[in-house]
């Protein structure tokens, strides 16, 4: 994973990680020296339950991802489409019908 674009972005993303540190479930270890030498931000995975939180509604433009648990695929599609920006979305599935449905219904640019 390469660095983010500039020091301002790095500072902002490290602030997001700090703000939501209780929600972190996985993070790539990065030395303090690496973070100081470049604009590196450790890839971080959060788990959240509040879909309206910043972790569910804000595009951070960095190596951060949030995982939400849903009761079924219908709720997953609904929640994926219930965001303000919808710039990027992702589905991991072995089900061809789920893949086809997401292609048709998920309202994202990427």
mmCIF file of C-alpha atoms in Angstrom:
data_model
loop_
_atom_site.group_PDB
_atom_site.id
_atom_site.type_symbol
_atom_site.label_atom_id
_atom_site.label_comp_id
_atom_site.label_asym_id
_atom_site.label_seq_id
_atom_site.Cartn_x
_atom_site.Cartn_y
_atom_site.Cartn_z
ATOM 1 C CA UNK A 1 0.000 0.000 0.000
ATOM 2 C CA UNK A 2 1.491 3.279 -1.050
ATOM 3 C CA UNK A 3 1.333 6.627 0.721
ATOM 4 C CA UNK A 4 -1.634 8.988 0.602
ATOM 5 C CA UNK A 5 -1.322 12.167 -1.438
ATOM 6 C CA UNK A 6 0.002 14.595 1.178
ATOM 7 C CA UNK A 7 0.678 15.260 4.858
ATOM 8 C CA UNK A 8 -2.733 16.895 5.333
ATOM 9 C CA UNK A 9 -4.481 13.729 4.115
ATOM 10 C CA UNK A 10 -2.272 11.556 6.292
ATOM 11 C CA UNK A 11 -3.050 13.660 9.370
ATOM 12 C CA UNK A 12 -6.795 13.566 8.624
ATOM 13 C CA UNK A 13 -6.827 9.775 8.131
ATOM 14 C CA UNK A 14 -4.747 9.094 11.231
ATOM 15 C CA UNK A 15 -7.286 11.255 13.086
ATOM 16 C CA UNK A 16 -10.135 9.073 11.793
ATOM 17 C CA UNK A 17 -8.321 5.964 13.004
ATOM 18 C CA UNK A 18 -7.763 7.544 16.411
ATOM 19 C CA UNK A 19 -11.381 8.733 16.687
ATOM 20 C CA UNK A 20 -12.751 5.270 15.910
ATOM 21 C CA UNK A 21 -9.993 3.149 17.469
ATOM 22 C CA UNK A 22 -12.548 1.207 19.527
ATOM 23 C CA UNK A 23 -14.074 0.003 16.237
ATOM 24 C CA UNK A 24 -10.793 -1.253 14.687
ATOM 25 C CA UNK A 25 -10.849 -5.011 14.072
ATOM 26 C CA UNK A 26 -7.739 -5.295 11.880
ATOM 27 C CA UNK A 27 -4.833 -3.056 10.986
ATOM 28 C CA UNK A 28 -1.592 -3.490 9.104
ATOM 29 C CA UNK A 29 1.364 -2.778 11.348
ATOM 30 C CA UNK A 30 3.504 0.121 10.183
ATOM 31 C CA UNK A 31 6.578 1.436 11.918
ATOM 32 C CA UNK A 32 6.487 4.960 13.290
ATOM 33 C CA UNK A 33 9.565 5.607 11.160
ATOM 34 C CA UNK A 34 7.680 4.685 7.984
ATOM 35 C CA UNK A 35 4.764 6.939 8.910
ATOM 36 C CA UNK A 36 7.169 9.822 9.626
ATOM 37 C CA UNK A 37 9.187 9.388 6.403
ATOM 38 C CA UNK A 38 6.204 9.389 4.060
ATOM 39 C CA UNK A 39 2.511 10.006 3.998
ATOM 40 C CA UNK A 40 1.723 6.414 4.922
ATOM 41 C CA UNK A 41 -1.477 5.393 6.687
ATOM 42 C CA UNK A 42 -1.900 1.836 7.951
ATOM 43 C CA UNK A 43 -4.677 -0.015 6.092
ATOM 44 C CA UNK A 44 -7.406 -0.333 8.720
ATOM 45 C CA UNK A 45 -10.656 -2.303 8.973
ATOM 46 C CA UNK A 46 -13.453 -1.113 11.248
ATOM 47 C CA UNK A 47 -16.622 -2.863 12.373
ATOM 48 C CA UNK A 48 -19.621 -0.617 12.966
ATOM 49 C CA UNK A 49 -23.272 -1.112 13.864
ATOM 50 C CA UNK A 50 -24.550 2.441 13.299
ATOM 51 C CA UNK A 51 -25.118 2.882 9.573
ATOM 52 C CA UNK A 52 -25.564 6.644 10.023
ATOM 53 C CA UNK A 53 -22.138 7.123 11.669
ATOM 54 C CA UNK A 54 -19.232 8.700 9.812
ATOM 55 C CA UNK A 55 -17.845 5.187 9.282
ATOM 56 C CA UNK A 56 -20.974 4.412 7.286
ATOM 57 C CA UNK A 57 -21.519 7.702 5.497
ATOM 58 C CA UNK A 58 -18.176 9.410 4.830
ATOM 59 C CA UNK A 59 -15.763 8.657 1.987
ATOM 60 C CA UNK A 60 -12.351 8.974 3.657
ATOM 61 C CA UNK A 61 -10.175 8.583 0.528
ATOM 62 C CA UNK A 62 -7.638 6.373 2.206
ATOM 63 C CA UNK A 63 -6.928 2.742 3.086
ATOM 64 C CA UNK A 64 -9.884 2.477 5.489
ATOM 65 C CA UNK A 65 -12.832 0.104 5.182
ATOM 66 C CA UNK A 66 -15.847 -0.489 7.398
ATOM 67 C CA UNK A 67 -17.728 -3.753 7.761
ATOM 68 C CA UNK A 68 -21.389 -3.886 8.786
ATOM 69 C CA UNK A 69 -23.404 -6.958 9.639
ATOM 70 C CA UNK A 70 -26.832 -7.229 8.045
ATOM 71 C CA UNK A 71 -29.597 -9.789 8.401
ATOM 72 C CA UNK A 72 -29.868 -10.718 4.706
ATOM 73 C CA UNK A 73 -28.912 -9.753 1.173
ATOM 74 C CA UNK A 74 -31.938 -7.469 0.751
ATOM 75 C CA UNK A 75 -30.781 -5.399 3.713
ATOM 76 C CA UNK A 76 -27.237 -5.343 2.324
ATOM 77 C CA UNK A 77 -28.448 -3.843 -0.959
ATOM 78 C CA UNK A 78 -30.645 -1.320 0.876
ATOM 79 C CA UNK A 79 -27.839 -0.231 3.220
ATOM 80 C CA UNK A 80 -25.301 -0.022 0.402
ATOM 81 C CA UNK A 81 -27.592 2.372 -1.441
ATOM 82 C CA UNK A 82 -28.434 4.427 1.651
ATOM 83 C CA UNK A 83 -25.357 6.661 1.656
ATOM 84 C CA UNK A 84 -24.846 10.264 0.620
ATOM 85 C CA UNK A 85 -21.984 9.850 -1.861
ATOM 86 C CA UNK A 86 -21.793 6.222 -3.031
ATOM 87 C CA UNK A 87 -18.480 6.651 -4.793
ATOM 88 C CA UNK A 88 -17.191 3.128 -4.175
ATOM 89 C CA UNK A 89 -18.882 -0.130 -3.297
ATOM 90 C CA UNK A 90 -17.806 -3.733 -3.043
ATOM 91 C CA UNK A 91 -19.345 -7.172 -2.826
ATOM 92 C CA UNK A 92 -17.577 -10.438 -2.134
ATOM 93 C CA UNK A 93 -19.808 -13.348 -3.034
ATOM 94 C CA UNK A 94 -19.738 -16.787 -4.596
ATOM 95 C CA UNK A 95 -23.379 -16.448 -5.610
ATOM 96 C CA UNK A 96 -23.837 -15.525 -9.293
ATOM 97 C CA UNK A 97 -27.354 -14.249 -8.549
ATOM 98 C CA UNK A 98 -26.030 -11.892 -5.847
ATOM 99 C CA UNK A 99 -23.299 -10.626 -8.173
ATOM 100 C CA UNK A 100 -25.831 -9.989 -10.950
ATOM 101 C CA UNK A 101 -28.197 -8.253 -8.554
ATOM 102 C CA UNK A 102 -25.507 -5.992 -7.131
ATOM 103 C CA UNK A 103 -24.400 -5.026 -10.648
ATOM 104 C CA UNK A 104 -27.979 -4.045 -11.447
ATOM 105 C CA UNK A 105 -28.995 -2.399 -8.177
ATOM 106 C CA UNK A 106 -25.958 -1.011 -6.332
ATOM 107 C CA UNK A 107 -25.816 2.747 -6.871
ATOM 108 C CA UNK A 108 -22.073 3.446 -6.892
ATOM 109 C CA UNK A 109 -19.608 4.941 -9.344
ATOM 110 C CA UNK A 110 -16.828 2.432 -8.755
#
